Amino acid sequence: MLVVASVIKRFPPRFGELMGYHTSIAKMNELTWNTAQWLYVRYCFILIIPATIIGAAGGIIGIVINFDEDTGALVCAGINIAQAILHVAAIILTEAGLHKRFDSNGNPK
């Protein structure tokens, strides 16, 4: 999530390029496209902090407690699931922000 958000922030994709946040409302026009990229990067960076804390905490706990192989795999899977949920949350928040700012035709409200 951090890598994708950093690349989009550093090299904002132009309207219609392959890279970027692609949904039907984001691709309506250049204004919705640019807003979608901005919102997605914003929410990704906000949610990266909890994702990083979750990942670091799982790694530290695994080292301190010295997990066996099965427990380590379960902790790793749990961390991946939590980070995937945070990524889906960034997508949902981006979509909500777009629907709040634009009508169904892509015109500003």
mmCIF file of C-alpha atoms in Angstrom:
data_model
loop_
_atom_site.group_PDB
_atom_site.id
_atom_site.type_symbol
_atom_site.label_atom_id
_atom_site.label_comp_id
_atom_site.label_asym_id
_atom_site.label_seq_id
_atom_site.Cartn_x
_atom_site.Cartn_y
_atom_site.Cartn_z
ATOM 1 C CA MET A 1 0.000 0.000 0.000
ATOM 2 C CA LEU A 2 2.810 2.379 0.862
ATOM 3 C CA VAL A 3 4.651 1.700 -2.392
ATOM 4 C CA VAL A 4 1.550 2.187 -4.559
ATOM 5 C CA ALA A 5 0.535 5.372 -2.745
ATOM 6 C CA SER A 6 4.077 6.741 -2.904
ATOM 7 C CA VAL A 7 4.367 6.094 -6.635
ATOM 8 C CA ILE A 8 0.962 7.674 -7.343
ATOM 9 C CA LYS A 9 1.858 10.679 -5.180
ATOM 10 C CA ARG A 10 5.307 11.148 -6.734
ATOM 11 C CA PHE A 11 4.247 10.439 -10.331
ATOM 12 C CA PRO A 12 0.535 11.298 -10.590
ATOM 13 C CA PRO A 13 -0.965 9.334 -13.470
ATOM 14 C CA ARG A 14 -2.483 11.300 -16.312
ATOM 15 C CA PHE A 15 -6.115 10.830 -17.196
ATOM 16 C CA GLY A 16 -6.656 7.419 -18.773
ATOM 17 C CA GLU A 17 -3.226 5.916 -18.076
ATOM 18 C CA LEU A 18 -2.869 2.302 -17.024
ATOM 19 C CA MET A 19 -1.597 3.179 -13.564
ATOM 20 C CA GLY A 20 -3.809 4.875 -11.021
ATOM 21 C CA TYR A 21 -7.079 4.481 -9.202
ATOM 22 C CA HIS A 22 -9.520 3.034 -11.775
ATOM 23 C CA THR A 23 -13.243 2.906 -11.086
ATOM 24 C CA SER A 24 -16.167 3.968 -13.223
ATOM 25 C CA ILE A 25 -16.609 7.302 -11.447
ATOM 26 C CA ALA A 26 -12.863 7.991 -11.386
ATOM 27 C CA LYS A 27 -12.625 7.552 -15.176
ATOM 28 C CA MET A 28 -15.537 9.879 -16.044
ATOM 29 C CA ASN A 29 -13.458 12.983 -16.696
ATOM 30 C CA GLU A 30 -10.150 14.593 -15.786
ATOM 31 C CA LEU A 31 -11.508 16.280 -12.644
ATOM 32 C CA THR A 32 -12.894 13.045 -11.200
ATOM 33 C CA TRP A 33 -9.659 11.262 -12.181
ATOM 34 C CA ASN A 34 -7.411 13.756 -10.390
ATOM 35 C CA THR A 35 -9.682 13.840 -7.340
ATOM 36 C CA ALA A 36 -9.726 10.045 -7.168
ATOM 37 C CA GLN A 37 -5.930 9.859 -7.274
ATOM 38 C CA TRP A 38 -5.626 12.503 -4.543
ATOM 39 C CA LEU A 39 -8.231 10.867 -2.282
ATOM 40 C CA TYR A 40 -6.773 7.383 -2.707
ATOM 41 C CA VAL A 41 -3.251 8.524 -1.817
ATOM 42 C CA ARG A 42 -4.583 10.484 1.160
ATOM 43 C CA TYR A 43 -6.507 7.551 2.612
ATOM 44 C CA CYS A 44 -3.683 5.099 1.925
ATOM 45 C CA PHE A 45 -1.227 7.227 3.875
ATOM 46 C CA ILE A 46 -3.720 7.649 6.742
ATOM 47 C CA LEU A 47 -4.250 3.885 6.952
ATOM 48 C CA ILE A 48 -0.586 2.989 6.508
ATOM 49 C CA ILE A 49 0.158 3.995 10.096
ATOM 50 C CA PRO A 50 -2.130 1.327 11.628
ATOM 51 C CA ALA A 51 -1.003 -1.229 9.031
ATOM 52 C CA THR A 52 2.645 -0.588 9.888
ATOM 53 C CA ILE A 53 1.940 -0.830 13.609
ATOM 54 C CA ILE A 54 0.084 -4.108 13.098
ATOM 55 C CA GLY A 55 2.928 -5.567 11.019
ATOM 56 C CA ALA A 56 5.672 -4.396 13.380
ATOM 57 C CA ALA A 57 3.795 -5.598 16.461
ATOM 58 C CA GLY A 58 3.299 -9.048 14.923
ATOM 59 C CA GLY A 59 6.978 -9.297 14.028
ATOM 60 C CA ILE A 60 8.167 -8.163 17.452
ATOM 61 C CA ILE A 61 5.778 -10.476 19.261
ATOM 62 C CA GLY A 62 6.935 -13.363 17.068
ATOM 63 C CA ILE A 63 10.568 -12.703 17.951
ATOM 64 C CA VAL A 64 9.953 -12.203 21.685
ATOM 65 C CA ILE A 65 7.674 -15.208 22.157
ATOM 66 C CA ASN A 66 9.590 -17.342 19.602
ATOM 67 C CA PHE A 67 6.566 -18.707 17.743
ATOM 68 C CA ASP A 68 6.644 -22.188 16.348
ATOM 69 C CA GLU A 69 6.117 -22.600 12.598
ATOM 70 C CA ASP A 70 2.326 -23.001 12.700
ATOM 71 C CA THR A 71 1.734 -20.091 15.059
ATOM 72 C CA GLY A 72 4.047 -17.860 13.010
ATOM 73 C CA ALA A 73 2.116 -18.723 9.847
ATOM 74 C CA LEU A 74 -1.187 -17.913 11.557
ATOM 75 C CA VAL A 75 0.125 -14.586 12.837
ATOM 76 C CA CYS A 76 1.441 -13.751 9.364
ATOM 77 C CA ALA A 77 -1.916 -14.628 7.809
ATOM 78 C CA GLY A 78 -3.726 -12.518 10.393
ATOM 79 C CA ILE A 79 -1.473 -9.536 9.698
ATOM 80 C CA ASN A 80 -2.037 -9.907 5.950
ATOM 81 C CA ILE A 81 -5.797 -10.057 6.455
ATOM 82 C CA ALA A 82 -5.740 -6.946 8.659
ATOM 83 C CA GLN A 83 -3.688 -5.055 6.092
ATOM 84 C CA ALA A 84 -6.012 -6.172 3.284
ATOM 85 C CA ILE A 85 -8.986 -4.908 5.289
ATOM 86 C CA LEU A 86 -7.271 -1.536 5.689
ATOM 87 C CA HIS A 87 -6.627 -1.410 1.948
ATOM 88 C CA VAL A 88 -10.292 -2.165 1.213
ATOM 89 C CA ALA A 89 -11.178 0.599 3.693
ATOM 90 C CA ALA A 90 -9.045 3.043 1.667
ATOM 91 C CA ILE A 91 -10.935 2.059 -1.487
ATOM 92 C CA ILE A 92 -14.327 2.424 0.222
ATOM 93 C CA LEU A 93 -13.392 5.832 1.633
ATOM 94 C CA THR A 94 -12.153 6.980 -1.775
ATOM 95 C CA GLU A 95 -15.394 5.900 -3.434
ATOM 96 C CA ALA A 96 -17.463 7.595 -0.727
ATOM 97 C CA GLY A 97 -15.451 10.785 -1.201
ATOM 98 C CA LEU A 98 -15.970 10.704 -4.955
ATOM 99 C CA HIS A 99 -19.719 10.126 -4.632
ATOM 100 C CA LYS A 100 -19.893 12.973 -2.134
ATOM 101 C CA ARG A 101 -18.116 15.391 -4.487
ATOM 102 C CA PHE A 102 -19.562 14.349 -7.874
ATOM 103 C CA ASP A 103 -22.965 13.387 -9.299
ATOM 104 C CA SER A 104 -23.557 10.271 -11.414
ATOM 105 C CA ASN A 105 -22.381 12.097 -14.563
ATOM 106 C CA GLY A 106 -19.072 13.215 -13.055
ATOM 107 C CA ASN A 107 -20.119 16.830 -12.570
ATOM 108 C CA PRO A 108 -19.193 18.562 -9.289
ATOM 109 C CA LYS A 109 -22.051 18.794 -6.816
#
